[in-house]
PDB file of C-alpha atoms and ligand atoms in Angstrom:
ATOM      1  CA  UNK A 207       0.015  -0.030   0.017  1.00 51.00           C
ATOM      2  CA  UNK A 208       1.426   3.332  -1.115  1.00 55.00           C
ATOM      3  CA  UNK A 209       2.095   5.948   1.611  1.00 81.00           C
ATOM      4  CA  UNK A 210      -0.728   8.422   1.740  1.00 92.00           C
ATOM      5  CA  UNK A 211      -0.876  11.509   3.969  1.00 95.00           C
ATOM      6  CA  UNK A 212      -3.986  11.895   5.913  1.00 96.00           C
ATOM      7  CA  UNK A 213      -5.086  15.530   6.256  1.00 97.00           C
ATOM      8  CA  UNK A 214      -7.884  17.335   8.110  1.00 98.00           C
ATOM      9  CA  UNK A 215     -10.538  18.680   5.945  1.00 98.00           C
ATOM     10  CA  UNK A 216     -10.934  22.209   7.297  1.00 98.00           C
ATOM     11  CA  UNK A 217     -14.444  23.562   7.553  1.00 97.00           C
ATOM     12  CA  UNK A 218     -16.260  26.210   9.538  1.00 95.00           C
ATOM     13  CA  UNK A 219     -18.898  25.086  11.983  1.00 94.00           C
ATOM     14  CA  UNK A 220     -22.362  26.136  10.792  1.00 94.00           C
ATOM     15  CA  UNK A 221     -24.272  28.717  12.693  1.00 92.00           C
ATOM     16  CA  UNK A 222     -27.551  27.277  11.599  1.00 95.00           C
ATOM     17  CA  UNK A 223     -29.182  25.185  14.279  1.00 95.00           C
ATOM     18  CA  UNK A 224     -31.860  23.366  12.219  1.00 97.00           C
ATOM     19  CA  UNK A 225     -32.442  22.131   8.657  1.00 98.00           C
ATOM     20  CA  UNK A 226     -35.361  24.639   8.463  1.00 98.00           C
ATOM     21  CA  UNK A 227     -32.792  27.502   8.760  1.00 98.00           C
ATOM     22  CA  UNK A 228     -30.587  25.877   6.115  1.00 98.00           C
ATOM     23  CA  UNK A 229     -33.424  25.454   3.671  1.00 98.00           C
ATOM     24  CA  UNK A 230     -34.250  29.174   3.951  1.00 98.00           C
ATOM     25  CA  UNK A 231     -31.127  29.914   2.109  1.00 97.00           C
ATOM     26  CA  UNK A 232     -30.920  27.784  -0.990  1.00 98.00           C
ATOM     27  CA  UNK A 233     -27.854  28.215  -3.237  1.00 98.00           C
ATOM     28  CA  UNK A 234     -26.992  28.319  -6.973  1.00 98.00           C
ATOM     29  CA  UNK A 235     -26.097  24.661  -6.960  1.00 98.00           C
ATOM     30  CA  UNK A 236     -27.295  21.806  -9.182  1.00 98.00           C
ATOM     31  CA  UNK A 237     -26.784  18.013  -9.127  1.00 98.00           C
ATOM     32  CA  UNK A 238     -26.810  15.471 -11.902  1.00 97.00           C
ATOM     33  CA  UNK A 239     -26.020  11.801 -11.858  1.00 96.00           C
ATOM     34  CA  UNK A 240     -23.896   9.522 -14.036  1.00 97.00           C
ATOM     35  CA  UNK A 241     -24.388   5.772 -14.189  1.00 97.00           C
ATOM     36  CA  UNK A 242     -21.105   3.842 -14.160  1.00 97.00           C
ATOM     37  CA  UNK A 243     -22.310   0.360 -14.721  1.00 97.00           C
ATOM     38  CA  UNK A 244     -24.424  -1.975 -12.702  1.00 96.00           C
ATOM     39  CA  UNK A 245     -24.078  -4.470  -9.906  1.00 95.00           C
ATOM     40  CA  UNK A 246     -26.221  -7.373  -8.959  1.00 93.00           C
ATOM     41  CA  UNK A 247     -27.574  -7.377  -5.477  1.00 93.00           C
ATOM     42  CA  UNK A 248     -30.021  -9.715  -3.621  1.00 94.00           C
ATOM     43  CA  UNK A 249     -33.309  -8.207  -2.354  1.00 95.00           C
ATOM     44  CA  UNK A 250     -32.889 -10.471   0.631  1.00 95.00           C
ATOM     45  CA  UNK A 251     -30.008  -8.689   2.276  1.00 95.00           C
ATOM     46  CA  UNK A 252     -30.681  -5.448   0.566  1.00 95.00           C
ATOM     47  CA  UNK A 253     -33.434  -5.514   3.130  1.00 95.00           C
ATOM     48  CA  UNK A 254     -32.280  -7.108   6.406  1.00 97.00           C
ATOM     49  CA  UNK A 255     -34.297 -10.338   6.513  1.00 96.00           C
ATOM     50  CA  UNK A 256     -34.005 -10.449  10.363  1.00 95.00           C
ATOM     51  CA  UNK A 257     -35.762  -7.047  10.895  1.00 96.00           C
ATOM     52  CA  UNK A 258     -39.370  -7.563  12.054  1.00 94.00           C
ATOM     53  CA  UNK A 259     -40.705  -5.138   9.443  1.00 95.00           C
ATOM     54  CA  UNK A 260     -38.987  -7.099   6.622  1.00 93.00           C
ATOM     55  CA  UNK A 261     -41.645  -9.750   6.476  1.00 90.00           C
ATOM     56  CA  UNK A 262     -40.939 -12.841   4.483  1.00 90.00           C
ATOM     57  CA  UNK A 263     -38.435 -11.655   1.960  1.00 91.00           C
ATOM     58  CA  UNK A 264     -37.632 -14.023  -0.852  1.00 92.00           C
ATOM     59  CA  UNK A 265     -34.220 -14.279  -2.624  1.00 94.00           C
ATOM     60  CA  UNK A 266     -34.435 -12.155  -5.756  1.00 95.00           C
ATOM     61  CA  UNK A 267     -31.573 -10.754  -7.868  1.00 94.00           C
ATOM     62  CA  UNK A 268     -31.768  -7.099  -8.559  1.00 94.00           C
ATOM     63  CA  UNK A 269     -29.437  -5.469 -11.142  1.00 95.00           C
ATOM     64  CA  UNK A 270     -29.018  -1.929  -9.878  1.00 96.00           C
ATOM     65  CA  UNK A 271     -27.109   1.138 -11.155  1.00 97.00           C
ATOM     66  CA  UNK A 272     -23.792   2.326  -9.760  1.00 97.00           C
ATOM     67  CA  UNK A 273     -24.243   6.047  -9.476  1.00 98.00           C
ATOM     68  CA  UNK A 274     -21.949   9.177  -9.291  1.00 98.00           C
ATOM     69  CA  UNK A 275     -23.273  12.644  -8.649  1.00 98.00           C
ATOM     70  CA  UNK A 276     -21.899  15.763 -10.313  1.00 98.00           C
ATOM     71  CA  UNK A 277     -22.513  18.886  -8.253  1.00 98.00           C
ATOM     72  CA  UNK A 278     -22.071  22.178 -10.098  1.00 98.00           C
ATOM     73  CA  UNK A 279     -21.881  25.244  -8.075  1.00 98.00           C
ATOM     74  CA  UNK A 280     -22.151  28.631  -9.875  1.00 97.00           C
ATOM     75  CA  UNK A 281     -19.289  30.175  -8.118  1.00 97.00           C
ATOM     76  CA  UNK A 282     -17.204  27.352  -6.686  1.00 98.00           C
ATOM     77  CA  UNK A 283     -17.129  24.985  -9.737  1.00 98.00           C
ATOM     78  CA  UNK A 284     -17.639  21.318 -10.037  1.00 98.00           C
ATOM     79  CA  UNK A 285     -17.503  18.498  -7.556  1.00 98.00           C
ATOM     80  CA  UNK A 286     -18.029  14.820  -7.502  1.00 98.00           C
ATOM     81  CA  UNK A 287     -19.898  12.766  -4.967  1.00 98.00           C
ATOM     82  CA  UNK A 288     -18.398   9.310  -5.324  1.00 98.00           C
ATOM     83  CA  UNK A 289     -16.271   8.110  -8.269  1.00 98.00           C
ATOM     84  CA  UNK A 290     -18.061   4.989  -9.458  1.00 97.00           C
ATOM     85  CA  UNK A 291     -16.076   2.657 -11.650  1.00 96.00           C
ATOM     86  CA  UNK A 292     -13.068   3.204 -13.884  1.00 96.00           C
ATOM     87  CA  UNK A 293     -12.547   1.834 -17.395  1.00 96.00           C
ATOM     88  CA  UNK A 294     -10.690  -1.237 -16.117  1.00 93.00           C
ATOM     89  CA  UNK A 295     -14.140  -2.788 -15.498  1.00 95.00           C
ATOM     90  CA  UNK A 296     -15.225  -2.568 -19.190  1.00 95.00           C
ATOM     91  CA  UNK A 297     -13.236  -5.595 -20.126  1.00 92.00           C
ATOM     92  CA  UNK A 298     -12.995  -7.359 -16.806  1.00 93.00           C
ATOM     93  CA  UNK A 299     -15.851  -7.477 -14.277  1.00 93.00           C
ATOM     94  CA  UNK A 300     -13.297  -7.493 -11.477  1.00 91.00           C
ATOM     95  CA  UNK A 301     -11.483  -4.414 -12.676  1.00 88.00           C
ATOM     96  CA  UNK A 302      -8.126  -6.184 -12.717  1.00 85.00           C
ATOM     97  CA  UNK A 303      -8.305  -7.144  -9.098  1.00 83.00           C
ATOM     98  CA  UNK A 304      -7.843 -10.475  -7.555  1.00 79.00           C
ATOM     99  CA  UNK A 305      -9.002 -11.964  -4.215  1.00 75.00           C
ATOM    100  CA  UNK A 306     -11.859 -13.537  -2.571  1.00 72.00           C
ATOM    101  CA  UNK A 307     -13.650 -10.477  -1.677  1.00 72.00           C
ATOM    102  CA  UNK A 308     -13.537  -8.748  -5.138  1.00 81.00           C
ATOM    103  CA  UNK A 309     -16.966  -7.857  -6.363  1.00 82.00           C
ATOM    104  CA  UNK A 310     -18.293  -8.217  -9.843  1.00 87.00           C
ATOM    105  CA  UNK A 311     -19.596  -5.412 -11.837  1.00 94.00           C
ATOM    106  CA  UNK A 312     -20.857  -4.704 -15.370  1.00 95.00           C
ATOM    107  CA  UNK A 313     -19.661  -1.665 -17.188  1.00 95.00           C
ATOM    108  CA  UNK A 314     -20.480  -0.662 -20.744  1.00 94.00           C
ATOM    109  CA  UNK A 315     -18.221   1.309 -23.034  1.00 95.00           C
ATOM    110  CA  UNK A 316     -18.337   5.075 -22.210  1.00 96.00           C
ATOM    111  CA  UNK A 317     -19.792   4.360 -18.816  1.00 96.00           C
ATOM    112  CA  UNK A 318     -16.582   4.882 -16.872  1.00 97.00           C
ATOM    113  CA  UNK A 319     -16.401   8.014 -14.813  1.00 97.00           C
ATOM    114  CA  UNK A 320     -13.405   9.631 -16.649  1.00 97.00           C
ATOM    115  CA  UNK A 321     -15.444   9.443 -19.829  1.00 97.00           C
ATOM    116  CA  UNK A 322     -18.278  11.472 -18.299  1.00 97.00           C
ATOM    117  CA  UNK A 323     -15.860  14.005 -16.935  1.00 97.00           C
ATOM    118  CA  UNK A 324     -14.281  14.497 -20.370  1.00 97.00           C
ATOM    119  CA  UNK A 325     -17.581  14.341 -22.392  1.00 97.00           C
ATOM    120  CA  UNK A 326     -19.134  17.046 -20.185  1.00 97.00           C
ATOM    121  CA  UNK A 327     -15.934  19.054 -20.020  1.00 96.00           C
ATOM    122  CA  UNK A 328     -15.946  19.183 -16.217  1.00 97.00           C
ATOM    123  CA  UNK A 329     -13.032  20.735 -14.444  1.00 97.00           C
ATOM    124  CA  UNK A 330     -13.150  19.057 -11.080  1.00 98.00           C
ATOM    125  CA  UNK A 331     -12.315  20.926  -8.016  1.00 98.00           C
ATOM    126  CA  UNK A 332     -12.606  18.055  -5.477  1.00 98.00           C
ATOM    127  CA  UNK A 333     -14.010  14.579  -4.980  1.00 98.00           C
ATOM    128  CA  UNK A 334     -16.064  13.566  -1.935  1.00 98.00           C
ATOM    129  CA  UNK A 335     -16.372   9.784  -1.360  1.00 98.00           C
ATOM    130  CA  UNK A 336     -19.304   8.475   0.678  1.00 98.00           C
ATOM    131  CA  UNK A 337     -17.186   5.453   1.575  1.00 97.00           C
ATOM    132  CA  UNK A 338     -14.338   3.305   0.111  1.00 95.00           C
ATOM    133  CA  UNK A 339     -16.139   0.464  -1.475  1.00 94.00           C
ATOM    134  CA  UNK A 340     -15.170  -0.401  -5.189  1.00 93.00           C
ATOM    135  CA  UNK A 341     -18.470   0.708  -6.689  1.00 94.00           C
ATOM    136  CA  UNK A 342     -18.057   4.126  -4.990  1.00 96.00           C
ATOM    137  CA  UNK A 343     -14.363   4.748  -5.146  1.00 96.00           C
ATOM    138  CA  UNK A 344     -12.614   2.640  -7.851  1.00 95.00           C
ATOM    139  CA  UNK A 345     -13.064   5.554 -10.354  1.00 97.00           C
ATOM    140  CA  UNK A 346     -10.595   7.623  -8.478  1.00 97.00           C
ATOM    141  CA  UNK A 347      -7.900   5.547 -10.290  1.00 95.00           C
ATOM    142  CA  UNK A 348      -8.659   7.449 -13.523  1.00 96.00           C
ATOM    143  CA  UNK A 349      -9.521  10.896 -12.154  1.00 97.00           C
ATOM    144  CA  UNK A 350      -7.095  13.826 -11.727  1.00 96.00           C
ATOM    145  CA  UNK A 351      -4.361  13.332  -9.171  1.00 92.00           C
ATOM    146  CA  UNK A 352      -3.953  16.979  -8.354  1.00 94.00           C
ATOM    147  CA  UNK A 353      -7.309  17.632  -6.691  1.00 97.00           C
ATOM    148  CA  UNK A 354      -8.267  16.847  -3.088  1.00 98.00           C
ATOM    149  CA  UNK A 355     -10.258  13.692  -2.317  1.00 98.00           C
ATOM    150  CA  UNK A 356     -12.230  13.592   0.892  1.00 98.00           C
ATOM    151  CA  UNK A 357     -13.652  10.788   3.087  1.00 98.00           C
ATOM    152  CA  UNK A 358     -14.961  10.764   6.565  1.00 98.00           C
ATOM    153  CA  UNK A 359     -12.599  10.287   9.450  1.00 97.00           C
ATOM    154  CA  UNK A 360     -12.407   6.536  10.218  1.00 93.00           C
ATOM    155  CA  UNK A 361     -13.213   5.400   6.743  1.00 96.00           C
ATOM    156  CA  UNK A 362      -9.587   5.044   5.679  1.00 95.00           C
ATOM    157  CA  UNK A 363      -8.679   3.124   8.795  1.00 93.00           C
ATOM    158  CA  UNK A 364     -11.057   0.356   7.772  1.00 91.00           C
ATOM    159  CA  UNK A 365     -10.054   0.405   4.178  1.00 91.00           C
ATOM    160  CA  UNK A 366      -8.606  -2.786   2.892  1.00 86.00           C
ATOM    161  CA  UNK A 367      -6.722  -2.090  -0.366  1.00 86.00           C
ATOM    162  CA  UNK A 368      -4.924  -5.445  -0.095  1.00 81.00           C
ATOM    163  CA  UNK A 369      -8.282  -7.214  -0.300  1.00 78.00           C
ATOM    164  CA  UNK A 370     -10.390  -5.026  -2.522  1.00 76.00           C
ATOM    165  CA  UNK A 371      -7.633  -3.269  -4.573  1.00 81.00           C
ATOM    166  CA  UNK A 372      -6.021   0.076  -4.110  1.00 89.00           C
ATOM    167  CA  UNK A 373      -8.378   2.758  -5.576  1.00 92.00           C
ATOM    168  CA  UNK A 374      -6.256   5.502  -4.036  1.00 94.00           C
ATOM    169  CA  UNK A 375      -2.979   4.375  -5.704  1.00 90.00           C
ATOM    170  CA  UNK A 376      -0.748   7.252  -6.570  1.00 89.00           C
ATOM    171  CA  UNK A 377      -2.648   9.772  -4.333  1.00 95.00           C
ATOM    172  CA  UNK A 378      -0.337  11.601  -1.947  1.00 94.00           C
ATOM    173  CA  UNK A 379      -2.932  13.043   0.291  1.00 96.00           C
ATOM    174  CA  UNK A 380      -6.470  12.147   1.399  1.00 97.00           C
ATOM    175  CA  UNK A 381      -8.539  14.503   3.440  1.00 98.00           C
ATOM    176  CA  UNK A 382     -10.708  13.514   6.301  1.00 98.00           C
ATOM    177  CA  UNK A 383     -13.957  15.149   7.562  1.00 98.00           C
ATOM    178  CA  UNK A 384     -13.855  14.990  11.344  1.00 98.00           C
ATOM    179  CA  UNK A 385     -17.512  14.843  12.335  1.00 98.00           C
ATOM    180  CA  UNK A 386     -16.667  14.869  16.054  1.00 97.00           C
ATOM    181  CA  UNK A 387     -16.333  18.687  15.803  1.00 95.00           C
ATOM    182  CA  UNK A 388     -19.346  19.198  13.665  1.00 97.00           C
ATOM    183  CA  UNK A 389     -22.688  20.795  14.588  1.00 96.00           C
ATOM    184  CA  UNK A 390     -25.590  18.425  15.275  1.00 96.00           C
ATOM    185  CA  UNK A 391     -28.525  19.149  13.045  1.00 98.00           C
ATOM    186  CA  UNK A 392     -31.439  17.068  14.331  1.00 97.00           C
ATOM    187  CA  UNK A 393     -32.593  14.468  13.622  1.00 98.00           C
ATOM    188  CA  UNK A 394     -29.551  13.614  11.510  1.00 98.00           C
ATOM    189  CA  UNK A 395     -26.740  14.211  13.917  1.00 96.00           C
ATOM    190  CA  UNK A 396     -23.368  15.707  12.984  1.00 97.00           C
ATOM    191  CA  UNK A 397     -23.509  17.624   9.672  1.00 98.00           C
ATOM    192  CA  UNK A 398     -20.788  19.556   7.895  1.00 98.00           C
ATOM    193  CA  UNK A 399     -21.204  22.554   5.526  1.00 98.00           C
ATOM    194  CA  UNK A 400     -18.616  21.411   3.092  1.00 98.00           C
ATOM    195  CA  UNK A 401     -18.236  24.522   0.958  1.00 98.00           C
ATOM    196  CA  UNK A 402     -19.014  27.099   3.653  1.00 97.00           C
ATOM    197  CA  UNK A 403     -22.058  28.581   2.098  1.00 97.00           C
ATOM    198  CA  UNK A 404     -24.725  26.103   2.973  1.00 98.00           C
ATOM    199  CA  UNK A 405     -24.841  24.627  -0.518  1.00 98.00           C
ATOM    200  CA  UNK A 406     -23.448  21.245  -0.025  1.00 98.00           C
ATOM    201  CA  UNK A 407     -23.501  19.179   3.159  1.00 98.00           C
ATOM    202  CA  UNK A 408     -21.906  16.030   4.517  1.00 98.00           C
ATOM    203  CA  UNK A 409     -23.919  13.945   6.971  1.00 98.00           C
ATOM    204  CA  UNK A 410     -22.285  11.341   9.183  1.00 98.00           C
ATOM    205  CA  UNK A 411     -24.372   8.128   8.442  1.00 98.00           C
ATOM    206  CA  UNK A 412     -22.153   5.263   9.831  1.00 98.00           C
ATOM    207  CA  UNK A 413     -23.155   1.564   9.636  1.00 98.00           C
ATOM    208  CA  UNK A 414     -22.685   0.530   6.034  1.00 97.00           C
ATOM    209  CA  UNK A 415     -18.957   1.238   6.773  1.00 96.00           C
ATOM    210  CA  UNK A 416     -17.514   2.890   9.875  1.00 96.00           C
ATOM    211  CA  UNK A 417     -17.111   6.304   8.188  1.00 97.00           C
ATOM    212  CA  UNK A 418     -19.973   6.267   5.708  1.00 98.00           C
ATOM    213  CA  UNK A 419     -21.379   9.712   4.854  1.00 98.00           C
ATOM    214  CA  UNK A 420     -24.356  10.958   2.951  1.00 98.00           C
ATOM    215  CA  UNK A 421     -24.809  14.320   1.236  1.00 98.00           C
ATOM    216  CA  UNK A 422     -27.389  17.120   0.979  1.00 98.00           C
ATOM    217  CA  UNK A 423     -27.443  19.526  -1.948  1.00 98.00           C
ATOM    218  CA  UNK A 424     -29.329  22.680  -1.025  1.00 98.00           C
ATOM    219  CA  UNK A 425     -30.249  24.038  -4.537  1.00 98.00           C
ATOM    220  CA  UNK A 426     -32.818  26.573  -5.736  1.00 98.00           C
ATOM    221  CA  UNK A 427     -35.169  23.693  -6.930  1.00 96.00           C
ATOM    222  CA  UNK A 428     -35.336  22.358  -3.390  1.00 98.00           C
ATOM    223  CA  UNK A 429     -33.051  20.211  -1.146  1.00 98.00           C
ATOM    224  CA  UNK A 430     -31.917  16.827  -2.246  1.00 98.00           C
ATOM    225  CA  UNK A 431     -30.664  14.285   0.200  1.00 98.00           C
ATOM    226  CA  UNK A 432     -28.229  11.704  -1.379  1.00 98.00           C
ATOM    227  CA  UNK A 433     -28.301   8.935   1.178  1.00 98.00           C
ATOM    228  CA  UNK A 434     -25.700   6.909  -0.765  1.00 98.00           C
ATOM    229  CA  UNK A 435     -25.495   3.406   0.770  1.00 98.00           C
ATOM    230  CA  UNK A 436     -27.370   4.327   3.948  1.00 98.00           C
ATOM    231  CA  UNK A 437     -30.206   3.129   1.766  1.00 98.00           C
ATOM    232  CA  UNK A 438     -29.437   0.860  -1.255  1.00 97.00           C
ATOM    233  CA  UNK A 439     -32.882   1.386  -2.741  1.00 97.00           C
ATOM    234  CA  UNK A 440     -36.023   3.401  -1.923  1.00 96.00           C
ATOM    235  CA  UNK A 441     -37.570   0.188  -0.478  1.00 96.00           C
ATOM    236  CA  UNK A 442     -35.285   0.502   2.468  1.00 97.00           C
ATOM    237  CA  UNK A 443     -36.753   3.951   3.204  1.00 97.00           C
ATOM    238  CA  UNK A 444     -40.389   2.952   2.478  1.00 97.00           C
ATOM    239  CA  UNK A 445     -40.172  -0.106   4.698  1.00 96.00           C
ATOM    240  CA  UNK A 446     -37.884   1.281   7.329  1.00 98.00           C
ATOM    241  CA  UNK A 447     -35.544  -1.706   7.035  1.00 97.00           C
ATOM    242  CA  UNK A 448     -31.832  -1.090   6.463  1.00 97.00           C
ATOM    243  CA  UNK A 449     -29.600  -3.291   4.377  1.00 96.00           C
ATOM    244  CA  UNK A 450     -27.686  -6.144   5.972  1.00 96.00           C
ATOM    245  CA  UNK A 451     -25.501  -7.277   3.061  1.00 95.00           C
ATOM    246  CA  UNK A 452     -22.092  -5.621   2.601  1.00 93.00           C
ATOM    247  CA  UNK A 453     -22.823  -4.000   5.833  1.00 95.00           C
ATOM    248  CA  UNK A 454     -20.156  -3.397   8.548  1.00 96.00           C
ATOM    249  CA  UNK A 455     -22.562  -2.925  11.457  1.00 97.00           C
ATOM    250  CA  UNK A 456     -26.206  -3.794  10.849  1.00 97.00           C
ATOM    251  CA  UNK A 457     -27.627  -2.291  14.033  1.00 98.00           C
ATOM    252  CA  UNK A 458     -25.740   0.993  13.454  1.00 98.00           C
ATOM    253  CA  UNK A 459     -27.012   0.971   9.805  1.00 98.00           C
ATOM    254  CA  UNK A 460     -30.543   0.611  11.074  1.00 98.00           C
ATOM    255  CA  UNK A 461     -30.125   3.506  13.580  1.00 98.00           C
ATOM    256  CA  UNK A 462     -28.805   5.686  10.687  1.00 98.00           C
ATOM    257  CA  UNK A 463     -31.664   4.785   8.365  1.00 98.00           C
ATOM    258  CA  UNK A 464     -34.146   5.463  11.277  1.00 98.00           C
ATOM    259  CA  UNK A 465     -32.767   8.977  11.562  1.00 98.00           C
ATOM    260  CA  UNK A 466     -32.917   9.473   7.745  1.00 98.00           C
ATOM    261  CA  UNK A 467     -36.571   8.447   7.769  1.00 98.00           C
ATOM    262  CA  UNK A 468     -37.361  10.789  10.572  1.00 98.00           C
ATOM    263  CA  UNK A 469     -35.628  13.680   8.794  1.00 98.00           C
ATOM    264  CA  UNK A 470     -37.706  12.935   5.550  1.00 98.00           C
ATOM    265  CA  UNK A 471     -40.823  12.942   7.606  1.00 98.00           C
ATOM    266  CA  UNK A 472     -39.969  16.211   9.210  1.00 98.00           C
ATOM    267  CA  UNK A 473     -38.959  17.863   5.931  1.00 98.00           C
ATOM    268  CA  UNK A 474     -41.255  16.452   3.196  1.00 98.00           C
ATOM    269  CA  UNK A 475     -39.963  19.021   0.659  1.00 97.00           C
ATOM    270  CA  UNK A 476     -36.654  17.009   0.563  1.00 98.00           C
ATOM    271  CA  UNK A 477     -36.227  14.720  -2.467  1.00 98.00           C
ATOM    272  CA  UNK A 478     -34.118  11.619  -1.789  1.00 97.00           C
ATOM    273  CA  UNK A 479     -31.846   9.503  -3.650  1.00 97.00           C
ATOM    274  CA  UNK A 480     -30.887   5.910  -2.541  1.00 97.00           C
ATOM    275  CA  UNK A 481     -27.365   4.590  -3.162  1.00 97.00           C
ATOM    276  CA  UNK A 482     -28.251   2.213  -6.058  1.00 97.00           C
ATOM    277  CA  UNK A 483     -31.490   3.695  -7.382  1.00 96.00           C
ATOM    278  CA  UNK A 484     -32.287   6.864  -9.398  1.00 92.00           C
ATOM    279  CA  UNK A 485     -33.574   9.918  -7.654  1.00 87.00           C
ATOM    280  CA  UNK A 486     -37.256  10.105  -6.914  1.00 76.00           C
TER     281      UNK A 486
HETATM  282 ZN1   ZN B 127     -20.901   0.177  -0.345  1.00 91.31          ZN
END
């Protein structure tokens, strides 16, 4: 594993004390998604079968999109939320990786993240990664080396490049958001105003991985919560049952999902995207 310097992502604590206040000041920021291939997941496990609300869930293979979000800010430029897959998956479903834990993905031509960046003539300022699983981070391998990449503090410590592959290869630095210093915005808990103007937020949503984070884009068309893998599909949100597959701590993932659902109930104007389903 290459040496990587971990740096603190510097942010100013928000003065807002509620999401209602945040939503009073929407910003000139838009979000669009790219699909970098698909992955097969099992419905049983996407919904934790041991949860009382899960009912009798049958095995069912679901082929779901792998999503990346492009955030465009009028003044501050272009940002990525997650990196999806890189071109190495077009020819090889394992992306050139070996090992027992390597996942299988399907990627068409011109579906890799660098293609979208080039095609849309995006000049990236920064990449925020919800967590370090292949379908969310492998694309970093073909993205610019000279911009900051940001994860939540604790995520890199649990990262296993020797098992899953080194998506951060060649990066000299990785920035970490330290949520322990962040303002609590109920009911979600610690939230960080990433760009300092209330336009783009990181929300600590641990469980799927130790340092998983979700995002909120506070644009003129209304707020959008991007849950990332805190909910794989909208069914997690509708049933109130968190995933158990690929999940580091199932109980914690459920706690997190409960908070997200409470937030959506409190703020029905928020649109929501699940990690592996298009925005509704
Ligand atoms: Zn994941």
